Structures are given as C-alpha cells and as structure tokens.
C-alpha cells in the first residue's frame, strides 16, 4: 500500500520523531495485561512502540485507509481496531477487569470536545496521556489568575489531576503543524477533592461564569447565584471568574443548587 497522505479534514499530523515517541511511551509506561486504548493511531508511529510493551492494544480510528494499513501490518490478535469517530465512541464499553489507560496524539480540531466526552466516562479510566496543541495543554493545567485559566481548566481539574509533561516542537510531525504541541497526563480522581452535590449544576455554573469572564463574578452569575451566597461561602463577589479556584466553584454550586431549584419550582407554579 502506498504511503498515506495526511488529510486536512481529519486534522492529521503524523508523529515521526523517534526521541519524542520514546519519551511518550516511557511517560505512559504501559504494562502487559492493562487495557490500553490508543485514539487516532494514524500510521502507527506510537502503535508499534506500544505493542513492544504490551501483547494487545485497542485503537479507535475513523480513517478507513489508515485502518486498512494497520490491518495489513498487524495481526488481529495483537490489535483490535474500532472503526469509529472518537467523539461518539463508548470508551466505557471497553473497560473489563480494570480501568482503561488512554493514549493518543489527538487531532487539534476535536481535542477539547473529545476531552469532555472522555470526562463523561472518567469513572472507567485510570489515566489519559495525550499529545495536544500546547495552547490546550496550557489551559488544561492553568492555575487561577492567568489568561489560560477558564472553563476547560476548572472542569478538567474538578475531575482529574492534570500534569504538563513535556514540550513537542512542530518538526516532530509530518506535515509540521503551525503550532507548538505538548504532552499532558490527566488522572481522573476516584473521588474529587471537592465533591459537587450536582456535577451537572457545577458544569452549568462554570459555563455561565466564563461566558462573561471580564465581569465580576456577582454579575456573570447573578441569574444563578443569590448575592448572599457569596457572603456565606466567603467568596469575594468582586473577583472575575478567572480568579476563582475549583474549590470556590464547587462551594458556589453546592450552596446555590438547592436554592435555585426551589426558586425555579416556585416561579413555574
């Protein structure tokens, strides 16, 4: 089969730098017997080194030409290929005797929605090691008060320990992207450090806060959080959304969820 050409519509940039590949595999440190899932194996740059470490690997790939290439070169008892869009794939269904370990060089154009899709299934995932656009990794790992801190930071850090591992230059890929990349590890908490009574309500509150990130939190959340709740939780209502910690958002969500539900029920009568 002739060499596959990267497809722009799939956001394909194929990793080829041996040193970066080796460092990524060592960061994952896979062990035989684990349920290892690679998202977007591409031409197999990461797939083959992973198979040097484990007997069996599962991959999720949408590009039929790449699937044919992998089937031609790797025996089915070593590689299970799921021909699917990762954004719609049921990763939880792969969890057997133990939680999944997920790895991948993720397409830049789907990385954020894919991470949210995986967070919905975080209870079945041990860890996720991803190569992403550096800008996204900066957002995933950002601390409050910086320009990179936003909705993605809060929601990912509510569900996971997020660790920036290392930088990856454009030249590590063919074709080279126009942006820098980095590798991040997301380790879902079995129990979040600050548990939310209603995670869906927390997600709604955080989304609303950052939809008006330049406003004081009292203004961006005025339709969801009563003014007195800032006093009872000890959170400065004059702060902007990007200055509140994950714990602050959970405190606001837990203090406002029941009260808001009750108010909504009264209004609907």
PDB file of C-alpha atoms in Angstrom, residues 35 37 39 89-96 98-103 114-130 159-160 185-190:
ATOM      1  CA  UNK A  35      -6.499  -2.325  28.871  1.00  0.00           C
ATOM      2  CA  UNK A  37      -6.578   2.279  24.166  1.00  0.00           C
ATOM      3  CA  UNK A  39      -7.038   7.235  19.952  1.00  0.00           C
ATOM      4  CA  UNK A  89     -17.263   6.163  20.818  1.00  0.00           C
ATOM      5  CA  UNK A  90     -18.322   4.373  24.013  1.00  0.00           C
ATOM      6  CA  UNK A  91     -14.957   4.007  25.756  1.00  0.00           C
ATOM      7  CA  UNK A  92     -16.595   2.701  28.928  1.00  0.00           C
ATOM      8  CA  UNK A  93     -17.687  -0.405  26.996  1.00  0.00           C
ATOM      9  CA  UNK A  94     -14.008  -1.424  26.703  1.00  0.00           C
ATOM     10  CA  UNK A  95     -13.439  -1.490  30.460  1.00  0.00           C
ATOM     11  CA  UNK A  96     -13.148  -5.119  31.508  1.00  0.00           C
ATOM     12  CA  UNK A  98      -9.666  -2.993  35.173  1.00  0.00           C
ATOM     13  CA  UNK A  99      -9.904   0.659  34.169  1.00  0.00           C
ATOM     14  CA  UNK A 100      -8.740   1.912  30.795  1.00  0.00           C
ATOM     15  CA  UNK A 101      -5.469   3.627  30.079  1.00  0.00           C
ATOM     16  CA  UNK A 102      -5.979   6.017  27.159  1.00  0.00           C
ATOM     17  CA  UNK A 103      -3.247   7.498  24.985  1.00  0.00           C
ATOM     18  CA  UNK A 114     -13.109  14.821  22.958  1.00  0.00           C
ATOM     19  CA  UNK A 115     -11.724  15.537  26.424  1.00  0.00           C
ATOM     20  CA  UNK A 116     -15.216  16.494  27.642  1.00  0.00           C
ATOM     21  CA  UNK A 117     -16.557  13.274  26.072  1.00  0.00           C
ATOM     22  CA  UNK A 118     -13.936  11.263  27.974  1.00  0.00           C
ATOM     23  CA  UNK A 119     -14.659  13.102  31.236  1.00  0.00           C
ATOM     24  CA  UNK A 120     -18.240  11.819  30.981  1.00  0.00           C
ATOM     25  CA  UNK A 121     -16.717   8.307  31.144  1.00  0.00           C
ATOM     26  CA  UNK A 122     -13.958   9.124  33.643  1.00  0.00           C
ATOM     27  CA  UNK A 123     -15.198   6.511  36.126  1.00  0.00           C
ATOM     28  CA  UNK A 124     -13.837   3.765  33.859  1.00  0.00           C
ATOM     29  CA  UNK A 125     -10.496   5.452  33.059  1.00  0.00           C
ATOM     30  CA  UNK A 126      -7.278   5.155  35.075  1.00  0.00           C
ATOM     31  CA  UNK A 127      -5.356   7.814  33.169  1.00  0.00           C
ATOM     32  CA  UNK A 128      -5.099   9.634  29.846  1.00  0.00           C
ATOM     33  CA  UNK A 129      -1.807  10.682  28.233  1.00  0.00           C
ATOM     34  CA  UNK A 130      -2.290  12.973  25.256  1.00  0.00           C
ATOM     35  CA  UNK A 159     -12.431  15.586  37.507  1.00  0.00           C
ATOM     36  CA  UNK A 160      -8.666  14.989  37.149  1.00  0.00           C
ATOM     37  CA  UNK A 185      -1.384  13.406  31.682  1.00  0.00           C
ATOM     38  CA  UNK A 186      -4.938  13.500  33.071  1.00  0.00           C
ATOM     39  CA  UNK A 187      -5.581  11.185  36.015  1.00  0.00           C
ATOM     40  CA  UNK A 188      -9.276  11.016  36.985  1.00  0.00           C
ATOM     41  CA  UNK A 189      -9.993  11.229  40.695  1.00  0.00           C
ATOM     42  CA  UNK A 190     -11.907   8.309  42.149  1.00  0.00           C
TER      43      UNK A 190
END
